[in-house]
């Protein structure tokens, strides 16, 4: 089982309890409810700790580089994490810039920089894949002129989301073998003389390029990190990628079975939709099919896929921060062959 760290803070008092029994949520003691596994977390934004249910230290990874926003323990015992590296024009919450892999004894096995001025910068999440590659969630830079030419009504630079799949090559290199860019899947009603013109309510598979992206909190800046995607999850059963956008108050599923060329278009791949959204949920106002009352998400984080079994269908779990910080679980309307 893969373990990963979330953005929650766990105090040492909560963690290193002196109890002998397993704990539930590090607060209650009940062997019948405790998950049989380990807990991993960041400490001091540099070190990574792995503990058991009694608070015993299983392993510790130390590093001089500040951590990014995510850490994964791989099946072979190696650690993969995002780290903060590279001073670029991109600055924002969850910023990283590189991915590194360490063995159980804290030796660096691989490091890959993914940052470049006015081009791209890794942030928030990564996702180790079953084939040994890694998905990297990143910002890409688009100028105000590019935004206007694409039908955006604001002459300001923006950082739309991109996802790249990287094959580790050597100790300090990697090869991009697949990519997806949100910029290829927008729609606008500003002018029929500009690209991607259409009726937004008729195309929920595309993102309205003129959504503000102001965020959860009043006064947040329009533009730049207008989507603020904060998690990426691979769903092996269907070859999908699940993305969470905090500022759009939505989650999206896209097709990973496409080629890079298909991912830039609207056809191809196992599901025939190219890189368009196969599914979206959380805020139907974004595609003009809902009301304020139907807005189910607000600034959510950490959308993860829960596989189904003989007792229940597949589900999606996330932290619905703007809705009192609750944890929500939803069941997408999925058919047996992976269609919505």
XYZ file of C-alpha atoms in Angstrom:
340
model
C 0.000 0.000 0.000
C 1.284 3.489 -0.868
C 1.422 5.994 1.943
C 1.311 9.742 1.443
C 1.442 12.811 3.638
C -1.354 15.364 3.704
C -1.166 19.042 4.572
C -2.615 18.636 8.035
C -0.450 19.590 11.005
C 0.006 17.001 13.706
C 1.446 18.228 16.971
C 4.025 16.179 18.808
C 1.681 15.940 21.778
C -0.944 14.301 19.593
C 1.545 12.091 17.846
C 3.844 10.661 20.472
C 1.165 9.487 22.861
C 2.355 7.291 25.679
C -0.406 4.766 25.193
C 0.337 1.099 24.588
C -2.738 0.499 22.440
C -3.268 1.358 18.777
C -4.925 4.701 18.196
C -7.673 5.979 15.939
C -6.877 9.384 14.461
C -4.180 9.607 17.163
C -6.916 10.596 19.598
C -8.973 7.528 20.527
C -7.893 4.037 21.560
C -9.867 1.209 19.998
C -8.175 -1.789 18.377
C -11.342 -2.689 16.481
C -11.391 0.655 14.631
C -7.695 1.425 14.168
C -6.287 1.046 10.647
C -3.472 -1.492 10.598
C -0.699 0.605 9.095
C 1.742 3.471 9.512
C 1.384 7.252 9.519
C 3.794 9.484 7.607
C 4.148 13.229 8.061
C 6.481 16.172 7.529
C 8.232 17.715 10.498
C 9.731 21.195 10.355
C 9.168 21.308 6.579
C 12.325 19.278 5.949
C 12.274 15.920 7.703
C 9.853 13.071 7.037
C 8.742 10.724 9.831
C 7.099 7.303 9.677
C 5.447 6.075 12.872
C 3.252 3.177 13.913
C -0.045 3.376 15.784
C 1.702 3.484 19.137
C 3.839 6.459 18.157
C 7.015 4.415 17.693
C 9.406 5.859 15.109
C 9.785 3.429 12.190
C 12.007 5.610 10.020
C 13.154 9.181 9.546
C 14.377 10.881 6.376
C 16.432 14.061 6.782
C 17.051 16.590 4.040
C 18.551 20.035 3.607
C 16.021 21.061 0.944
C 12.665 22.394 2.162
C 9.803 20.050 1.400
C 7.129 20.686 -1.158
C 3.565 19.748 -0.326
C 3.559 15.958 -0.719
C 5.462 12.789 0.160
C 4.899 9.182 -0.953
C 6.274 5.922 0.388
C 6.741 3.499 -2.508
C 6.140 -0.268 -2.269
C 9.914 -0.946 -2.316
C 10.526 1.317 0.696
C 11.876 4.275 -1.276
C 10.548 7.743 -0.555
C 9.399 10.124 -3.307
C 8.643 13.723 -2.517
C 8.383 17.207 -3.963
C 10.986 19.722 -2.782
C 11.304 23.476 -3.045
C 13.984 24.217 -5.566
C 14.554 26.933 -8.158
C 13.928 30.664 -7.885
C 11.571 31.615 -10.712
C 8.849 34.108 -11.525
C 6.322 31.642 -10.067
C 5.538 32.159 -6.389
C 2.545 30.799 -4.541
C 1.143 28.399 -2.014
C 2.260 24.798 -2.418
C 5.277 25.726 -4.533
C 7.862 23.030 -5.166
C 10.084 22.914 -8.234
C 11.658 19.467 -8.130
C 11.045 15.805 -7.345
C 13.458 13.553 -5.519
C 13.607 9.885 -4.577
C 15.431 8.617 -1.484
C 16.097 5.073 -0.351
C 15.231 3.761 3.121
C 18.621 4.956 4.402
C 18.140 8.532 3.188
C 20.407 8.303 0.138
C 19.255 10.413 -2.824
C 18.646 8.078 -5.771
C 17.080 10.553 -8.199
C 16.346 14.241 -8.493
C 14.508 15.982 -11.313
C 14.080 19.742 -11.587
C 10.873 21.008 -13.144
C 11.062 24.784 -13.069
C 11.952 27.499 -15.545
C 11.347 31.238 -15.580
C 8.197 32.296 -17.451
C 7.589 28.701 -18.523
C 6.657 26.163 -15.831
C 7.041 25.257 -12.155
C 6.001 22.166 -10.180
C 3.654 22.816 -7.272
C 1.551 20.980 -4.678
C 1.406 17.351 -5.788
C 3.141 14.568 -7.660
C 1.918 11.019 -8.312
C 4.125 7.911 -8.586
C 2.791 5.594 -11.304
C 2.764 1.774 -11.401
C 5.175 1.793 -14.376
C 7.849 3.664 -12.399
C 7.155 7.063 -13.949
C 5.816 10.055 -12.030
C 3.080 12.584 -12.780
C 4.037 16.178 -11.998
C 1.430 18.868 -11.365
C 2.722 22.255 -12.522
C 1.902 25.821 -13.432
C 2.649 27.053 -16.915
C 2.967 30.722 -17.810
C 0.714 32.476 -20.339
C 1.067 36.201 -20.998
C -1.777 38.688 -20.949
C -1.499 38.934 -24.725
C -1.886 35.172 -25.058
C -4.880 35.237 -22.723
C -6.613 37.978 -24.714
C -5.930 36.137 -27.987
C -7.521 33.010 -26.487
C -10.713 34.867 -25.512
C -9.973 35.787 -21.902
C -11.411 39.192 -21.058
C -8.583 40.161 -18.688
C -5.261 41.394 -20.089
C -3.242 39.758 -17.329
C -0.860 36.819 -17.245
C -2.264 33.518 -16.014
C -0.806 30.235 -14.793
C -2.989 27.450 -16.216
C -2.438 23.899 -15.032
C -0.310 21.349 -16.819
C 0.491 17.724 -15.986
C 3.578 15.955 -17.289
C 4.551 12.303 -16.973
C 8.284 11.861 -16.437
C 10.406 8.758 -16.936
C 13.373 8.829 -14.502
C 16.600 8.822 -16.529
C 19.882 8.809 -14.635
C 20.449 10.345 -11.229
C 19.558 13.904 -12.217
C 17.511 13.726 -15.371
C 14.145 12.690 -16.708
C 12.280 12.355 -19.981
C 8.775 13.746 -20.458
C 6.781 10.948 -22.095
C 3.260 12.424 -21.867
C 1.685 15.777 -21.116
C -1.695 17.466 -20.737
C -2.401 21.206 -20.729
C -5.606 22.783 -19.454
C -4.972 25.641 -21.914
C -5.982 23.246 -24.721
C -9.436 22.665 -23.194
C -11.060 26.060 -22.701
C -14.164 27.699 -24.116
C -15.228 31.355 -24.408
C -18.266 33.402 -25.422
C -16.426 36.718 -25.836
C -16.067 36.627 -29.618
C -16.759 34.169 -32.399
C -13.657 35.479 -34.169
C -11.384 34.090 -31.441
C -10.421 30.455 -30.803
C -12.578 28.082 -28.732
C -15.807 30.050 -29.184
C -18.948 28.176 -28.142
C -21.956 28.044 -25.840
C -20.513 27.298 -22.420
C -23.586 25.511 -21.061
C -23.424 23.081 -23.988
C -19.800 22.114 -23.330
C -19.209 21.044 -19.730
C -16.199 19.073 -20.992
C -14.373 22.421 -21.378
C -13.433 25.149 -18.880
C -14.761 28.689 -19.275
C -11.560 30.715 -19.751
C -13.229 33.747 -18.154
C -13.922 32.200 -14.782
C -12.385 34.478 -12.185
C -10.594 32.063 -9.898
C -10.784 34.469 -6.979
C -10.457 31.668 -4.454
C -12.372 30.896 -1.288
C -11.508 34.018 0.630
C -12.750 37.551 -0.169
C -10.139 39.797 -1.734
C -8.046 37.041 -3.289
C -6.256 38.229 -6.427
C -7.838 37.543 -9.812
C -5.489 35.975 -12.347
C -2.097 34.275 -12.149
C -2.820 31.085 -10.153
C -6.478 31.261 -11.181
C -7.116 27.507 -10.912
C -4.875 26.628 -7.958
C -5.003 22.883 -8.500
C -3.768 21.162 -5.372
C -3.845 17.408 -5.990
C -3.363 14.896 -8.783
C -4.352 11.233 -8.450
C -3.870 8.347 -10.876
C -6.706 5.802 -11.179
C -5.124 2.664 -12.593
C -8.343 0.686 -13.075
C -9.610 3.083 -15.752
C -6.354 4.880 -16.706
C -7.699 8.221 -15.479
C -6.240 11.232 -13.715
C -8.224 12.989 -10.971
C -7.478 16.683 -10.368
C -8.680 19.082 -7.662
C -8.981 22.842 -8.360
C -9.336 24.882 -5.193
C -10.257 28.173 -6.889
C -12.767 26.601 -9.275
C -14.312 24.608 -6.380
C -14.345 21.565 -8.655
C -12.741 18.210 -9.304
C -12.024 16.873 -12.794
C -11.227 13.498 -14.334
C -9.266 13.275 -17.586
C -8.151 10.371 -19.785
C -4.531 9.254 -19.403
C -4.782 6.627 -22.167
C -4.337 9.347 -24.797
C -1.135 10.191 -26.605
C 0.244 13.669 -25.963
C -1.177 14.747 -29.317
C -4.620 13.345 -28.444
C -4.451 14.943 -24.992
C -4.152 18.335 -26.719
C -7.369 17.761 -28.674
C -10.964 16.659 -28.235
C -10.908 13.136 -29.678
C -8.897 9.962 -29.184
C -7.937 7.819 -26.242
C -9.844 4.944 -24.703
C -12.894 7.122 -24.046
C -12.832 9.087 -27.315
C -12.702 12.527 -25.672
C -9.022 13.391 -26.048
C -7.933 15.618 -23.175
C -11.375 17.064 -22.423
C -12.962 16.498 -19.029
C -14.582 13.090 -18.748
C -16.218 14.155 -15.492
C -16.408 17.259 -13.337
C -18.208 17.860 -10.056
C -18.574 20.458 -7.336
C -19.698 23.736 -8.888
C -22.136 23.550 -11.829
C -22.270 27.355 -12.029
C -18.885 27.117 -13.759
C -20.609 25.733 -16.851
C -23.895 27.598 -16.298
C -25.996 24.604 -15.372
C -26.536 25.212 -11.682
C -27.266 27.617 -8.851
C -25.455 28.776 -5.745
C -27.467 26.241 -3.761
C -25.993 23.429 -5.871
C -22.380 24.396 -5.188
C -21.109 21.390 -3.252
C -17.381 22.192 -2.959
C -15.509 25.198 -1.617
C -11.715 25.358 -1.704
C -11.316 21.592 -1.365
C -8.020 19.657 -1.124
C -6.632 16.157 -1.563
C -9.162 14.427 -3.817
C -8.402 10.700 -3.777
C -9.990 7.693 -5.431
C -11.400 4.829 -3.358
C -11.678 1.661 -5.481
C -14.942 -0.213 -5.381
C -15.473 -3.819 -4.369
C -18.335 -6.293 -4.112
C -19.922 -4.233 -1.318
C -19.688 -0.687 -2.702
C -19.013 1.257 -5.920
C -15.905 3.404 -6.458
C -15.914 6.687 -4.560
C -13.989 9.963 -4.311
C -12.931 11.357 -0.924
C -11.735 14.917 -0.323
C -11.356 17.583 2.332
C -14.045 20.213 1.742
C -12.186 23.076 3.418
C -14.632 25.871 2.653
C -17.531 23.755 3.908
C -16.412 23.702 7.548
C -13.332 21.628 6.726
C -15.336 18.437 6.587
C -14.319 15.238 4.807
C -16.755 14.355 2.028
C -17.164 11.110 0.107
C -19.079 11.053 -3.164
C -20.083 8.264 -5.522
C -19.655 9.312 -9.168
C -22.304 8.118 -11.656
C -20.084 5.465 -13.203
C -20.972 2.560 -15.475
C -19.152 -0.765 -15.357
C -17.097 0.065 -18.462
C -15.805 3.337 -17.051
C -18.183 5.900 -18.535
C -20.052 8.689 -16.789
